[in-house]
Amino acid sequence: MKLLTIFLYTAIVLAVSSKTTGLSCGTFINEEDKAAAEAWFKVNKVDLNSTSAAYTPASLNVYFHVIEAQSGGNVDSKIPQQMQVMNTAFANSSVQWLLTGTTHIINSNWYNLLSTMGTHWQQSQMKASLRQGGAADLNVYVVGSITSGTTSLLGYSTYPWNYSLNPRNDGIVITADALPGGFISNSLGMTLVHETGHWGGLYHTFEGGCDGPGDEVLGTPAEARETFGCPTNQDTCSGDGPDPIHNFMDSTDDICKNNFTPGQIERFRVEIATYRGVAL
C-alpha cells in the first residue's frame, strides 16, 4: 500500500463572547489518499463476524507523555478524569483503555509545538524519543500549544494504516487545555475521544460535504461543513437528515458531543483488528 500522508486540517478556532470555542482538529487526509486507503481496506479488512451476539473485550494500553516548559504543572490530576471520559465514550466498542504509564519531560520546544503537515522536526523528534509499545498501544503527547502557520490546534492524530510505514510517528498530540477542565472550549475531554476515533480509522462526519463519500459509515447523515458551537435543527445537506452535531467526530463544543453511531463503532473495531492486531 502506498504511503498515505497525514495533513493538518486548517480549522479556525471561533471565539464568541462568553460562548465556548469550536474544536480545532489537525487531522486531515486528502481524497486521493483516502480513496487508496479505503480500496486497500475493503479488500484486506479482517472479518469480525458482525452477526456475533457479543463483542470480545480488549484492554488497550494508554501511555501519556506530558511535556512541560517547567516543572510543577497540574496535568496529572486531569489524566484519570480523561481516562474515565475515554472509557465512557467507547463503552459500546468492547475496548477498555488502561492507563499504563505517564512520563514527564521538560522541553520548551516540544511544549510550544510547531507542527507543519504533522511532520515538523519538533514533533518527529518528540515522538521518536518517547513512544512506547506497539501498534495496539495508544501514545498521547500532551503539550502546551500546537500551531500550524497561524492556526491554533487542539490536537491531531495519525491513522491506523500509517503505522506500518512509520511506527514511531503513531499516536495523538493534544494540548493540556483540551484535557477535562481545560480552558479551551470549557473542555470535557472530548478532544482525545475525537482524535482516538481517527487513531482507530474514523473520519470526520463532514468528510466530503454533501456530495462526497462521507465518513465511509452507513447511517451517518451528510454534513456540508464542520460545525462549531452546538446549533439546533441544523441540516446542511437537504434530504439526508439533520446534521450529526452530537457525534464525537464532528467539531462541535465538548458539551454538545455524546455519541458514536453503531456503524462507527463497528468500523473502529474492524480497523483496529486489521491494522493494529486487536482481536475483538
mmCIF file of C-alpha atoms in Angstrom:
data_model
loop_
_atom_site.group_PDB
_atom_site.id
_atom_site.type_symbol
_atom_site.label_atom_id
_atom_site.label_comp_id
_atom_site.label_asym_id
_atom_site.label_seq_id
_atom_site.Cartn_x
_atom_site.Cartn_y
_atom_site.Cartn_z
ATOM 1 C CA MET A 1 0.000 0.000 0.000
ATOM 2 C CA LYS A 2 1.344 3.439 -0.919
ATOM 3 C CA LEU A 3 2.419 5.896 1.710
ATOM 4 C CA LEU A 4 -0.549 7.936 2.886
ATOM 5 C CA THR A 5 0.350 11.390 4.064
ATOM 6 C CA ILE A 6 -1.324 12.935 7.071
ATOM 7 C CA PHE A 7 -2.094 16.576 6.516
ATOM 8 C CA LEU A 8 -3.053 19.106 9.109
ATOM 9 C CA TYR A 9 -6.572 20.287 8.679
ATOM 10 C CA THR A 10 -6.791 24.066 8.816
ATOM 11 C CA ALA A 11 -9.637 24.912 11.110
ATOM 12 C CA ILE A 12 -10.373 28.286 12.642
ATOM 13 C CA VAL A 13 -10.986 28.499 16.365
ATOM 14 C CA LEU A 14 -14.076 30.640 16.789
ATOM 15 C CA ALA A 15 -14.299 32.715 19.946
ATOM 16 C CA VAL A 16 -17.740 34.188 20.599
ATOM 17 C CA SER A 17 -18.009 36.349 23.739
ATOM 18 C CA SER A 18 -18.606 34.008 26.680
ATOM 19 C CA LYS A 19 -19.580 31.064 24.499
ATOM 20 C CA THR A 20 -17.322 28.098 24.051
ATOM 21 C CA THR A 21 -14.973 27.722 21.112
ATOM 22 C CA GLY A 22 -15.062 25.123 18.372
ATOM 23 C CA LEU A 23 -12.840 22.104 18.317
ATOM 24 C CA SER A 24 -9.881 22.685 16.035
ATOM 25 C CA CYS A 25 -8.681 19.300 14.809
ATOM 26 C CA GLY A 26 -5.499 18.937 12.790
ATOM 27 C CA THR A 27 -6.222 15.512 11.318
ATOM 28 C CA PHE A 28 -6.887 15.515 7.599
ATOM 29 C CA ILE A 29 -6.439 13.185 4.650
ATOM 30 C CA ASN A 30 -6.831 14.250 1.036
ATOM 31 C CA GLU A 31 -9.349 12.494 -1.213
ATOM 32 C CA GLU A 32 -6.723 10.642 -3.278
ATOM 33 C CA ASP A 33 -5.062 9.096 -0.247
ATOM 34 C CA LYS A 34 -8.435 8.405 1.346
ATOM 35 C CA ALA A 35 -9.589 6.527 -1.756
ATOM 36 C CA ALA A 36 -6.387 4.453 -1.758
ATOM 37 C CA ALA A 37 -6.773 3.644 1.931
ATOM 38 C CA GLU A 38 -10.386 2.600 1.512
ATOM 39 C CA ALA A 39 -9.646 0.455 -1.547
ATOM 40 C CA TRP A 40 -6.955 -1.481 0.349
ATOM 41 C CA PHE A 41 -9.130 -1.782 3.444
ATOM 42 C CA LYS A 42 -12.123 -3.202 1.575
ATOM 43 C CA VAL A 43 -10.000 -5.988 0.120
ATOM 44 C CA ASN A 44 -7.896 -6.795 3.189
ATOM 45 C CA LYS A 45 -10.019 -5.982 6.232
ATOM 46 C CA VAL A 46 -10.409 -8.546 8.988
ATOM 47 C CA ASP A 47 -13.792 -10.272 9.181
ATOM 48 C CA LEU A 48 -15.059 -9.963 12.731
ATOM 49 C CA ASN A 49 -18.287 -11.848 12.028
ATOM 50 C CA SER A 50 -20.552 -8.876 12.688
ATOM 51 C CA THR A 51 -23.517 -11.173 13.375
ATOM 52 C CA SER A 52 -21.944 -12.248 16.668
ATOM 53 C CA ALA A 53 -24.192 -11.597 19.646
ATOM 54 C CA ALA A 54 -21.422 -10.095 21.745
ATOM 55 C CA TYR A 55 -18.050 -8.474 21.290
ATOM 56 C CA THR A 56 -14.933 -9.879 22.872
ATOM 57 C CA PRO A 57 -13.467 -7.232 25.209
ATOM 58 C CA ALA A 58 -9.949 -5.939 24.691
ATOM 59 C CA SER A 59 -7.824 -3.838 27.023
ATOM 60 C CA LEU A 60 -5.560 -1.351 25.279
ATOM 61 C CA ASN A 61 -2.647 0.419 26.916
ATOM 62 C CA VAL A 62 -2.508 4.203 27.009
ATOM 63 C CA TYR A 63 0.793 5.988 27.557
ATOM 64 C CA PHE A 64 0.679 9.688 28.402
ATOM 65 C CA HIS A 65 3.740 11.804 27.700
ATOM 66 C CA VAL A 66 3.362 15.140 29.465
ATOM 67 C CA ILE A 67 5.559 17.862 28.002
ATOM 68 C CA GLU A 68 6.166 20.852 30.276
ATOM 69 C CA ALA A 69 8.043 24.111 29.899
ATOM 70 C CA GLN A 70 8.968 23.895 33.562
ATOM 71 C CA SER A 71 8.197 21.566 36.431
ATOM 72 C CA GLY A 72 5.116 21.948 38.579
ATOM 73 C CA GLY A 73 2.236 21.563 36.141
ATOM 74 C CA ASN A 74 -1.201 20.221 37.130
ATOM 75 C CA VAL A 75 -1.819 17.862 34.206
ATOM 76 C CA ASP A 76 -1.536 14.666 36.270
ATOM 77 C CA SER A 77 -4.755 15.357 38.163
ATOM 78 C CA LYS A 78 -6.676 15.564 34.867
ATOM 79 C CA ILE A 79 -5.437 12.315 33.354
ATOM 80 C CA PRO A 80 -7.639 9.964 35.474
ATOM 81 C CA GLN A 81 -10.649 12.113 34.533
ATOM 82 C CA GLN A 82 -9.648 11.858 30.879
ATOM 83 C CA MET A 83 -9.443 8.076 31.141
ATOM 84 C CA GLN A 84 -12.968 7.951 32.558
ATOM 85 C CA VAL A 85 -14.210 10.071 29.647
ATOM 86 C CA MET A 86 -12.495 7.742 27.184
ATOM 87 C CA ASN A 87 -13.944 4.579 28.663
ATOM 88 C CA THR A 88 -17.428 6.076 28.801
ATOM 89 C CA ALA A 89 -17.258 7.229 25.178
ATOM 90 C CA PHE A 90 -16.055 3.834 23.918
ATOM 91 C CA ALA A 91 -18.233 1.733 26.232
ATOM 92 C CA ASN A 92 -20.078 0.111 23.311
ATOM 93 C CA SER A 93 -16.883 -0.848 21.479
ATOM 94 C CA SER A 94 -15.698 -3.521 23.941
ATOM 95 C CA VAL A 95 -12.422 -1.611 24.206
ATOM 96 C CA GLN A 96 -11.238 -0.697 27.666
ATOM 97 C CA TRP A 97 -8.493 1.892 27.880
ATOM 98 C CA LEU A 98 -5.901 1.280 30.588
ATOM 99 C CA LEU A 99 -3.579 3.997 31.854
ATOM 100 C CA THR A 100 -0.273 2.154 31.635
ATOM 101 C CA GLY A 101 2.290 4.892 32.119
ATOM 102 C CA THR A 102 2.823 8.633 32.441
ATOM 103 C CA THR A 103 6.141 10.284 31.666
ATOM 104 C CA HIS A 104 7.119 13.914 32.279
ATOM 105 C CA ILE A 105 9.542 15.815 30.093
ATOM 106 C CA ILE A 106 10.688 19.409 30.374
ATOM 107 C CA ASN A 107 11.297 20.721 26.868
ATOM 108 C CA SER A 108 10.224 24.215 25.842
ATOM 109 C CA ASN A 109 10.478 23.427 22.112
ATOM 110 C CA TRP A 110 8.143 20.463 22.383
ATOM 111 C CA TYR A 111 5.862 22.316 24.817
ATOM 112 C CA ASN A 112 5.107 25.011 22.241
ATOM 113 C CA LEU A 113 4.857 22.585 19.364
ATOM 114 C CA LEU A 114 5.148 23.700 15.777
ATOM 115 C CA SER A 115 3.529 21.144 13.523
ATOM 116 C CA THR A 116 3.620 21.604 9.781
ATOM 117 C CA MET A 117 1.655 18.893 7.929
ATOM 118 C CA GLY A 118 2.083 16.763 11.047
ATOM 119 C CA THR A 119 5.768 16.155 10.257
ATOM 120 C CA HIS A 120 7.663 19.111 11.721
ATOM 121 C CA TRP A 121 11.039 18.116 13.185
ATOM 122 C CA GLN A 122 9.887 19.042 16.706
ATOM 123 C CA GLN A 123 7.023 16.558 16.751
ATOM 124 C CA SER A 124 9.072 13.926 14.927
ATOM 125 C CA GLN A 125 11.887 14.248 17.467
ATOM 126 C CA MET A 126 9.416 14.164 20.359
ATOM 127 C CA LYS A 127 7.663 11.019 19.193
ATOM 128 C CA ALA A 128 10.881 9.207 18.245
ATOM 129 C CA SER A 129 12.236 9.830 21.747
ATOM 130 C CA LEU A 130 9.155 8.959 23.763
ATOM 131 C CA ARG A 131 6.851 6.499 22.025
ATOM 132 C CA GLN A 132 6.257 3.190 23.826
ATOM 133 C CA GLY A 133 4.679 -0.122 22.886
ATOM 134 C CA GLY A 134 3.436 -1.461 19.585
ATOM 135 C CA ALA A 135 0.628 -0.907 17.109
ATOM 136 C CA ALA A 136 -2.148 -1.508 19.660
ATOM 137 C CA ASP A 137 -0.724 0.882 22.252
ATOM 138 C CA LEU A 138 -2.078 4.417 22.281
ATOM 139 C CA ASN A 139 0.547 7.101 22.902
ATOM 140 C CA VAL A 140 -0.805 10.529 23.878
ATOM 141 C CA TYR A 141 1.515 13.530 23.836
ATOM 142 C CA VAL A 142 0.272 16.452 25.947
ATOM 143 C CA VAL A 143 1.841 19.782 25.032
ATOM 144 C CA GLY A 144 1.218 23.442 25.858
ATOM 145 C CA SER A 145 0.189 24.602 22.406
ATOM 146 C CA ILE A 146 0.079 23.391 18.813
ATOM 147 C CA THR A 147 0.380 25.806 15.926
ATOM 148 C CA SER A 148 0.444 25.222 12.193
ATOM 149 C CA GLY A 149 1.211 28.502 10.476
ATOM 150 C CA THR A 150 -1.202 30.955 12.078
ATOM 151 C CA THR A 151 -3.692 28.249 13.069
ATOM 152 C CA SER A 152 -4.011 27.003 16.636
ATOM 153 C CA LEU A 153 -4.974 23.357 17.048
ATOM 154 C CA LEU A 154 -6.347 21.348 19.941
ATOM 155 C CA GLY A 155 -4.935 18.085 18.650
ATOM 156 C CA TYR A 156 -4.232 15.731 15.783
ATOM 157 C CA SER A 157 -3.748 12.019 15.207
ATOM 158 C CA THR A 158 -2.250 9.508 12.830
ATOM 159 C CA TYR A 159 -4.497 6.984 11.088
ATOM 160 C CA PRO A 160 -4.031 3.243 11.756
ATOM 161 C CA TRP A 161 -2.873 2.416 8.221
ATOM 162 C CA ASN A 162 0.152 4.697 8.658
ATOM 163 C CA TYR A 163 1.607 2.608 11.479
ATOM 164 C CA SER A 164 3.446 0.009 9.393
ATOM 165 C CA LEU A 165 5.193 2.698 7.377
ATOM 166 C CA ASN A 166 6.274 4.844 10.327
ATOM 167 C CA PRO A 167 5.651 3.211 13.727
ATOM 168 C CA ARG A 168 7.412 5.947 15.690
ATOM 169 C CA ASN A 169 5.059 8.577 14.334
ATOM 170 C CA ASP A 170 1.953 6.750 15.551
ATOM 171 C CA GLY A 171 -0.127 8.470 18.200
ATOM 172 C CA ILE A 172 -2.081 11.530 19.254
ATOM 173 C CA VAL A 173 -0.922 15.022 20.183
ATOM 174 C CA ILE A 174 -3.241 17.268 22.217
ATOM 175 C CA THR A 175 -2.895 20.429 24.269
ATOM 176 C CA ALA A 176 -3.125 20.348 28.048
ATOM 177 C CA ASP A 177 -6.107 22.697 27.871
ATOM 178 C CA ALA A 178 -8.025 20.066 25.888
ATOM 179 C CA LEU A 179 -7.999 17.731 28.901
ATOM 180 C CA PRO A 180 -11.045 17.765 31.212
ATOM 181 C CA GLY A 181 -11.298 21.112 32.947
ATOM 182 C CA GLY A 182 -9.065 22.792 30.399
ATOM 183 C CA PHE A 183 -9.533 26.413 29.421
ATOM 184 C CA ILE A 184 -10.173 25.753 25.717
ATOM 185 C CA SER A 185 -13.825 25.063 24.871
ATOM 186 C CA ASN A 186 -14.634 24.578 28.558
ATOM 187 C CA SER A 187 -13.166 21.190 27.847
ATOM 188 C CA LEU A 188 -14.805 17.968 28.947
ATOM 189 C CA GLY A 189 -12.057 15.830 27.417
ATOM 190 C CA MET A 190 -13.736 15.176 24.062
ATOM 191 C CA THR A 191 -10.678 16.193 22.043
ATOM 192 C CA LEU A 192 -8.903 12.954 22.951
ATOM 193 C CA VAL A 193 -12.082 10.959 22.223
ATOM 194 C CA HIS A 194 -12.295 12.605 18.792
ATOM 195 C CA GLU A 195 -8.624 12.026 17.973
ATOM 196 C CA THR A 196 -8.821 8.432 19.207
ATOM 197 C CA GLY A 197 -11.601 7.957 16.697
ATOM 198 C CA HIS A 198 -9.117 8.979 13.986
ATOM 199 C CA TRP A 199 -6.444 6.712 15.546
ATOM 200 C CA GLY A 200 -8.966 3.887 15.084
ATOM 201 C CA GLY A 201 -9.775 4.765 11.473
ATOM 202 C CA LEU A 202 -12.780 7.069 11.789
ATOM 203 C CA TYR A 203 -13.175 10.170 9.631
ATOM 204 C CA HIS A 204 -14.920 13.448 10.341
ATOM 205 C CA THR A 205 -18.690 13.372 9.931
ATOM 206 C CA PHE A 206 -18.417 16.253 7.459
ATOM 207 C CA GLU A 207 -15.915 14.411 5.237
ATOM 208 C CA GLY A 208 -16.581 15.241 1.579
ATOM 209 C CA GLY A 209 -19.507 17.573 2.242
ATOM 210 C CA CYS A 210 -22.949 16.838 0.781
ATOM 211 C CA ASP A 211 -21.728 15.134 -2.377
ATOM 212 C CA GLY A 212 -18.598 13.305 -1.222
ATOM 213 C CA PRO A 213 -18.173 9.730 0.024
ATOM 214 C CA GLY A 214 -18.702 10.889 3.589
ATOM 215 C CA ASP A 215 -17.172 9.128 6.555
ATOM 216 C CA GLU A 216 -17.458 5.671 4.938
ATOM 217 C CA VAL A 217 -20.062 4.637 7.518
ATOM 218 C CA LEU A 218 -23.650 3.870 6.555
ATOM 219 C CA GLY A 219 -26.157 5.816 8.577
ATOM 220 C CA THR A 220 -24.094 8.964 9.148
ATOM 221 C CA PRO A 221 -26.063 11.903 7.703
ATOM 222 C CA ALA A 222 -24.096 14.007 5.234
ATOM 223 C CA GLU A 223 -22.902 17.369 6.507
ATOM 224 C CA ALA A 224 -21.808 20.242 4.267
ATOM 225 C CA ARG A 225 -19.105 21.525 6.583
ATOM 226 C CA GLU A 226 -17.760 21.139 10.085
ATOM 227 C CA THR A 227 -19.892 22.609 12.817
ATOM 228 C CA PHE A 228 -18.769 24.751 15.731
ATOM 229 C CA GLY A 229 -20.809 25.564 18.817
ATOM 230 C CA CYS A 230 -23.970 23.498 19.296
ATOM 231 C CA PRO A 231 -26.670 24.712 16.895
ATOM 232 C CA THR A 232 -30.187 23.333 16.940
ATOM 233 C CA ASN A 233 -32.064 21.897 13.953
ATOM 234 C CA GLN A 234 -29.124 22.227 11.595
ATOM 235 C CA ASP A 235 -29.485 20.402 8.267
ATOM 236 C CA THR A 236 -26.875 21.497 5.709
ATOM 237 C CA CYS A 237 -27.458 18.622 3.253
ATOM 238 C CA SER A 238 -31.114 18.580 2.316
ATOM 239 C CA GLY A 239 -32.833 15.206 2.352
ATOM 240 C CA ASP A 240 -30.212 13.305 4.345
ATOM 241 C CA GLY A 241 -31.441 14.061 7.830
ATOM 242 C CA PRO A 242 -30.256 16.542 10.485
ATOM 243 C CA ASP A 243 -26.518 17.111 10.778
ATOM 244 C CA PRO A 244 -24.818 14.776 13.297
ATOM 245 C CA ILE A 245 -23.769 17.618 15.575
ATOM 246 C CA HIS A 246 -23.765 15.394 18.673
ATOM 247 C CA ASN A 247 -21.318 12.941 17.147
ATOM 248 C CA PHE A 248 -17.824 12.742 18.623
ATOM 249 C CA MET A 249 -16.364 13.087 15.112
ATOM 250 C CA ASP A 250 -17.896 16.499 14.385
ATOM 251 C CA SER A 251 -16.292 19.793 15.530
ATOM 252 C CA THR A 252 -18.973 20.975 17.925
ATOM 253 C CA ASP A 253 -18.346 22.006 21.524
ATOM 254 C CA ASP A 254 -17.478 19.289 24.021
ATOM 255 C CA ILE A 255 -20.783 19.718 25.826
ATOM 256 C CA CYS A 256 -22.595 19.016 22.544
ATOM 257 C CA LYS A 257 -20.914 15.674 21.831
ATOM 258 C CA ASN A 258 -22.329 12.441 23.195
ATOM 259 C CA ASN A 259 -22.129 9.538 20.728
ATOM 260 C CA PHE A 260 -20.518 7.296 18.165
ATOM 261 C CA THR A 261 -23.023 5.584 15.880
ATOM 262 C CA PRO A 262 -23.209 1.759 15.815
ATOM 263 C CA GLY A 263 -21.682 1.906 12.343
ATOM 264 C CA GLN A 264 -18.732 3.960 13.580
ATOM 265 C CA ILE A 265 -18.147 1.527 16.436
ATOM 266 C CA GLU A 266 -18.166 -1.394 14.003
ATOM 267 C CA ARG A 267 -15.728 0.365 11.672
ATOM 268 C CA PHE A 268 -13.470 1.225 14.618
ATOM 269 C CA ARG A 269 -13.385 -2.425 15.683
ATOM 270 C CA VAL A 270 -12.599 -3.696 12.178
ATOM 271 C CA GLU A 271 -9.942 -1.031 11.618
ATOM 272 C CA ILE A 272 -8.004 -1.789 14.796
ATOM 273 C CA ALA A 273 -8.301 -5.509 14.128
ATOM 274 C CA THR A 274 -6.945 -5.033 10.594
ATOM 275 C CA TYR A 275 -4.168 -2.537 11.235
ATOM 276 C CA ARG A 276 -3.426 -2.863 14.944
ATOM 277 C CA GLY A 277 -3.905 -6.580 15.502
ATOM 278 C CA VAL A 278 -6.551 -6.131 18.171
ATOM 279 C CA ALA A 279 -8.771 -9.218 18.351
ATOM 280 C CA LEU A 280 -12.287 -8.268 19.389
#
